[in-house]
Short mmCIF file of N, CA and C in Angstrom, two decimals:
data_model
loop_
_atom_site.label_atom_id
_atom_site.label_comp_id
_atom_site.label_asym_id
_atom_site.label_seq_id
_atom_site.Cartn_x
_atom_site.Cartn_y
_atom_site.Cartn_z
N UNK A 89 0.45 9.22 -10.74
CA UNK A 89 0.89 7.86 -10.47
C UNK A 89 -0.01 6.89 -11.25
N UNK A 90 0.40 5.65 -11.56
CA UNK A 90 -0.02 4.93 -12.20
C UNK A 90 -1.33 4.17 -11.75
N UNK A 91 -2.30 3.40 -12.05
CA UNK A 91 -2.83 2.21 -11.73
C UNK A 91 -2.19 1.64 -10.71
N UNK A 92 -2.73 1.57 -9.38
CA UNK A 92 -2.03 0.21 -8.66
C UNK A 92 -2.72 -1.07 -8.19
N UNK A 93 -2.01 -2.32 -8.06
CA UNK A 93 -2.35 -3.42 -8.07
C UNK A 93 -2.11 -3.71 -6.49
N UNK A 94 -2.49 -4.95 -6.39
CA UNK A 94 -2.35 -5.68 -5.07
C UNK A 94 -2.02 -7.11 -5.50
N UNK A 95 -0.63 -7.25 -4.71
CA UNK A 95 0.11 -8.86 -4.41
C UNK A 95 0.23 -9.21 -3.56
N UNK A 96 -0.62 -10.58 -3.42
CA UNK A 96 -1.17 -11.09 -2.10
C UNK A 96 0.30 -11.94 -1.61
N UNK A 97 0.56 -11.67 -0.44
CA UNK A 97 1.55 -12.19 0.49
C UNK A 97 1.05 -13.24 1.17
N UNK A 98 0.38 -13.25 2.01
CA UNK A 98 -0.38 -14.25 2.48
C UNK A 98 -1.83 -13.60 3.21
N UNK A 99 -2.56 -14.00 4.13
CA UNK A 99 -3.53 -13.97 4.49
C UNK A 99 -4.03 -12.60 4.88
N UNK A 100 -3.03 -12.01 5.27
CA UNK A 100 -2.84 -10.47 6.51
C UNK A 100 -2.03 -9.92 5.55
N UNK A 101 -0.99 -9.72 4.32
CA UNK A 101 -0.57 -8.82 4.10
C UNK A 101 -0.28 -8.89 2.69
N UNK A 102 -0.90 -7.80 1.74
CA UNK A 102 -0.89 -7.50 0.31
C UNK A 102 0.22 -6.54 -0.08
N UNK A 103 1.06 -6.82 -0.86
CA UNK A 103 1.59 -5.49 -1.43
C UNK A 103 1.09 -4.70 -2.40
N UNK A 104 1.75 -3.43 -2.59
CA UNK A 104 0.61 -2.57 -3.41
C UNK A 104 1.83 -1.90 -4.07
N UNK A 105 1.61 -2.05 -5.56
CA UNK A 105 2.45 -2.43 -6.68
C UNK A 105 2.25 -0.96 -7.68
N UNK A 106 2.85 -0.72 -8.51
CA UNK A 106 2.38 0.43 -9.25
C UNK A 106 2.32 -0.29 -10.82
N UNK A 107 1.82 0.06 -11.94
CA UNK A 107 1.90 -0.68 -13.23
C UNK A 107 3.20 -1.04 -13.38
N UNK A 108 4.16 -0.13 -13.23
CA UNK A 108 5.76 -0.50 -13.75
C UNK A 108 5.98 -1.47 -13.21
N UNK A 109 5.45 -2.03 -11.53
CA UNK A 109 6.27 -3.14 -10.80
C UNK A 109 6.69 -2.47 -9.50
N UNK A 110 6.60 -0.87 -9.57
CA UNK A 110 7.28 -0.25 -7.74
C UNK A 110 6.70 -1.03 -6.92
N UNK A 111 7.18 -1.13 -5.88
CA UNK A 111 6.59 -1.18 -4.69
C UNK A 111 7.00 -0.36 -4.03
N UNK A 112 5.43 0.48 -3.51
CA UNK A 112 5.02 1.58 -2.88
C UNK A 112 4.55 1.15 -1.74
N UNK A 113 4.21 0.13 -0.84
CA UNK A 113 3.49 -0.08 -0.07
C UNK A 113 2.98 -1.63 0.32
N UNK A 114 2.82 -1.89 1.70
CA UNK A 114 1.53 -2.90 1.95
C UNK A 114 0.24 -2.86 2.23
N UNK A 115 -0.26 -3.54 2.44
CA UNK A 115 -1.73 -3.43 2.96
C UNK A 115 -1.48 -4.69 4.30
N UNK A 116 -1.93 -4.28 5.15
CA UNK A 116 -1.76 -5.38 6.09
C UNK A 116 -3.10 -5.02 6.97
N UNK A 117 -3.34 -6.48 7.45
CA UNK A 117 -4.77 -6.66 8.22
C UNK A 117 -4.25 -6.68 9.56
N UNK A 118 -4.88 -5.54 10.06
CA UNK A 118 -4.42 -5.50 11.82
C UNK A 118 -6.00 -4.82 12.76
N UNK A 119 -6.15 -5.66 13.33
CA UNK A 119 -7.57 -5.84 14.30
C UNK A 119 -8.88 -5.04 13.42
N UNK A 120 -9.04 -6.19 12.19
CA UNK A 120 -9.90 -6.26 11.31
C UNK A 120 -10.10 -4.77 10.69
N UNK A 121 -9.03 -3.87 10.19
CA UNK A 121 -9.33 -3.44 9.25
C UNK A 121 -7.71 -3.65 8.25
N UNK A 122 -7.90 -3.20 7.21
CA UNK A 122 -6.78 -2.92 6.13
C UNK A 122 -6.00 -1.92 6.19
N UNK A 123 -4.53 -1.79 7.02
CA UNK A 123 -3.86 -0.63 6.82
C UNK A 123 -2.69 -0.42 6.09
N UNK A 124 -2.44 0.47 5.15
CA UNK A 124 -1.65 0.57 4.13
C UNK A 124 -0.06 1.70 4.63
N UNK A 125 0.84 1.05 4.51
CA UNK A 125 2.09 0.93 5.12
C UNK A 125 2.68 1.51 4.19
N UNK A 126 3.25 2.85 3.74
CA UNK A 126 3.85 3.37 2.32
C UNK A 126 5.54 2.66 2.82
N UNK A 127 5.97 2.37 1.69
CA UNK A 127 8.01 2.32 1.61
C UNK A 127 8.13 2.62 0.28
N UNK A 128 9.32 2.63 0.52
CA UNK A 128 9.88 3.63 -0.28
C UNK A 128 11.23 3.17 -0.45
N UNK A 129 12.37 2.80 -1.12
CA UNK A 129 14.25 3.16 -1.05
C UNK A 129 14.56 3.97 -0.79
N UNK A 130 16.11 4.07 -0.54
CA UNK A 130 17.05 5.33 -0.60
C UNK A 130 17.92 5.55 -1.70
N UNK A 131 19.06 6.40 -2.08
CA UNK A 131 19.74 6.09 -3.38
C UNK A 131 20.53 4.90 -3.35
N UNK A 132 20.57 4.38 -2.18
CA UNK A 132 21.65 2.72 -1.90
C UNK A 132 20.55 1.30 -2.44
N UNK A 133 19.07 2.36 -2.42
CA UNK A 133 18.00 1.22 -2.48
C UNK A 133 17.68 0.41 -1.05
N UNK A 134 18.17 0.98 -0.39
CA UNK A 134 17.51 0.79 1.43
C UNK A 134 16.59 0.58 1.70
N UNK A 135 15.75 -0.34 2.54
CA UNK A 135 13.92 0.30 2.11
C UNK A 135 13.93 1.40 3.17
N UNK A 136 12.85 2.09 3.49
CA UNK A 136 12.43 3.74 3.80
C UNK A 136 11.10 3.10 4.76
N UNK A 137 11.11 2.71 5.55
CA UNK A 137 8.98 2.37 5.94
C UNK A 137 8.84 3.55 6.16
N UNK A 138 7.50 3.94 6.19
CA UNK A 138 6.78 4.93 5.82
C UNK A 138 7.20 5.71 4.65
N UNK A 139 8.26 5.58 4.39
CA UNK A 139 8.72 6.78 2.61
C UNK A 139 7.90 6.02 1.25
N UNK A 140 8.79 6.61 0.74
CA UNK A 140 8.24 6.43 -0.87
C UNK A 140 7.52 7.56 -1.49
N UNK A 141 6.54 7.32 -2.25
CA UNK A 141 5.62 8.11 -3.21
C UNK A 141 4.03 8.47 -2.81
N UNK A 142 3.91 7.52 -1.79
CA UNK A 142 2.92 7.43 -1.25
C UNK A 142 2.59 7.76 0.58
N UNK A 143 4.24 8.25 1.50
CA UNK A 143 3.92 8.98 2.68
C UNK A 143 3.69 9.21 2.82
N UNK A 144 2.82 10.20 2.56
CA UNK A 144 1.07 11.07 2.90
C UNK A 144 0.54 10.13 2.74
N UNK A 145 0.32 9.09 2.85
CA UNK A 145 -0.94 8.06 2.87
C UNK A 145 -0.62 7.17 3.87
N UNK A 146 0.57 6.93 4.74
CA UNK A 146 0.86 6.07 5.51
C UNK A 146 0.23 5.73 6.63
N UNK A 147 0.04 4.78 6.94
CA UNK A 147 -1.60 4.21 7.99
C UNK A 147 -2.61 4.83 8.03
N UNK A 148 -2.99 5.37 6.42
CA UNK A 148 -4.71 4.94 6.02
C UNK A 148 -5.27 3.87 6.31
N UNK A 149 -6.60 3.75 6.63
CA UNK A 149 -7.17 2.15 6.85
C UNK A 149 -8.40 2.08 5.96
N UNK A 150 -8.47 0.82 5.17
CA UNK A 150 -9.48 0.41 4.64
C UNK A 150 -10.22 -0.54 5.26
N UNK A 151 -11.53 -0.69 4.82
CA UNK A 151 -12.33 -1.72 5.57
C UNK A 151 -12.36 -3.29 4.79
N UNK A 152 -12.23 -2.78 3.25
CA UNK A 152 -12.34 -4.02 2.51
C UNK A 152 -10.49 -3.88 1.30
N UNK A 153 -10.50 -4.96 0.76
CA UNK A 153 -9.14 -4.78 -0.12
C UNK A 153 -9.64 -4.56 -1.74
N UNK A 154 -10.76 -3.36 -1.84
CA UNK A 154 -11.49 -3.15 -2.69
C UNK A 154 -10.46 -2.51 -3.86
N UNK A 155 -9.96 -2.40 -4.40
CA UNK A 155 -8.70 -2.28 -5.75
C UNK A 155 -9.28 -0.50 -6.14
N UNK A 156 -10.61 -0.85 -6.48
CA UNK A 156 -11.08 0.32 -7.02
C UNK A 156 -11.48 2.05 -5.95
N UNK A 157 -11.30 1.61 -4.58
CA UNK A 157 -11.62 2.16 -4.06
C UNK A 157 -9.70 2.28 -3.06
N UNK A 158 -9.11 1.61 -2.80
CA UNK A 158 -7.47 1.55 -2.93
C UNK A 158 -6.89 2.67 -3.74
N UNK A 159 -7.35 2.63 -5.14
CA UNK A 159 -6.86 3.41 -6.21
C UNK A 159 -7.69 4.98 -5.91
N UNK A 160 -8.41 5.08 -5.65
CA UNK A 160 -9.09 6.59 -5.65
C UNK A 160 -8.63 7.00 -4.27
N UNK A 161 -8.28 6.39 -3.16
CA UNK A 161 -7.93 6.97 -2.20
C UNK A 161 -6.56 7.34 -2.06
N UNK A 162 -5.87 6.22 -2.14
CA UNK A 162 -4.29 6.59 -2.59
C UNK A 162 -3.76 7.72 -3.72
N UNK A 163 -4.69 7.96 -4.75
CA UNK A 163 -4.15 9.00 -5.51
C UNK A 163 -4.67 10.06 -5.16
N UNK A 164 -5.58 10.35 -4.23
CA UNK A 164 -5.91 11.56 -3.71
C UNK A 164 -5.36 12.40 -3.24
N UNK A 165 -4.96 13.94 -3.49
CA UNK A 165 -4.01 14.78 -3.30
C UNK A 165 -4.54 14.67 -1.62
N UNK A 166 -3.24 14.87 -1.04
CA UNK A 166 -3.23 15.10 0.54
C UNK A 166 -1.55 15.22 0.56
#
């Protein structure tokens, strides 16, 4: 998977982007830590919560919205 980015929504919730533009995911702030929400479509283009490319990662929690440390955890085989 590519590089991924973060697009800030507002205060509590980032999306988490892949180089092409997917969206794979949020990051959302819930009782002070960062938890990352995988989606995903269907072939109608439905959204999927918890699916996508990234469901094995669905409510991981981070402590900070550290990009570099986002990226090594999310691509980690699991």
């Amino acid at each position: 998977m590519s590089q991924l980015t973060l697009s800030r929504l507002n205060d509590l919730v980032y999306r988490v982007l892949t180089e092409e533009g997917e969206h794979v995911g949020n990051l959302k702030r819930i009782n002070a830590v960062w938890k990352f929400k995988a989606i995903g479509a269907d072939a109608q283009g439905d959204v999927i919560p918890g699916g996508g490319p990234l469901t094995h990662h669905h409510n991981m929690t981070f402590s900070t919205l550290d990009a570099a440390e986002i990226n090594a955890r999310l691509h980690a085989a699991g």
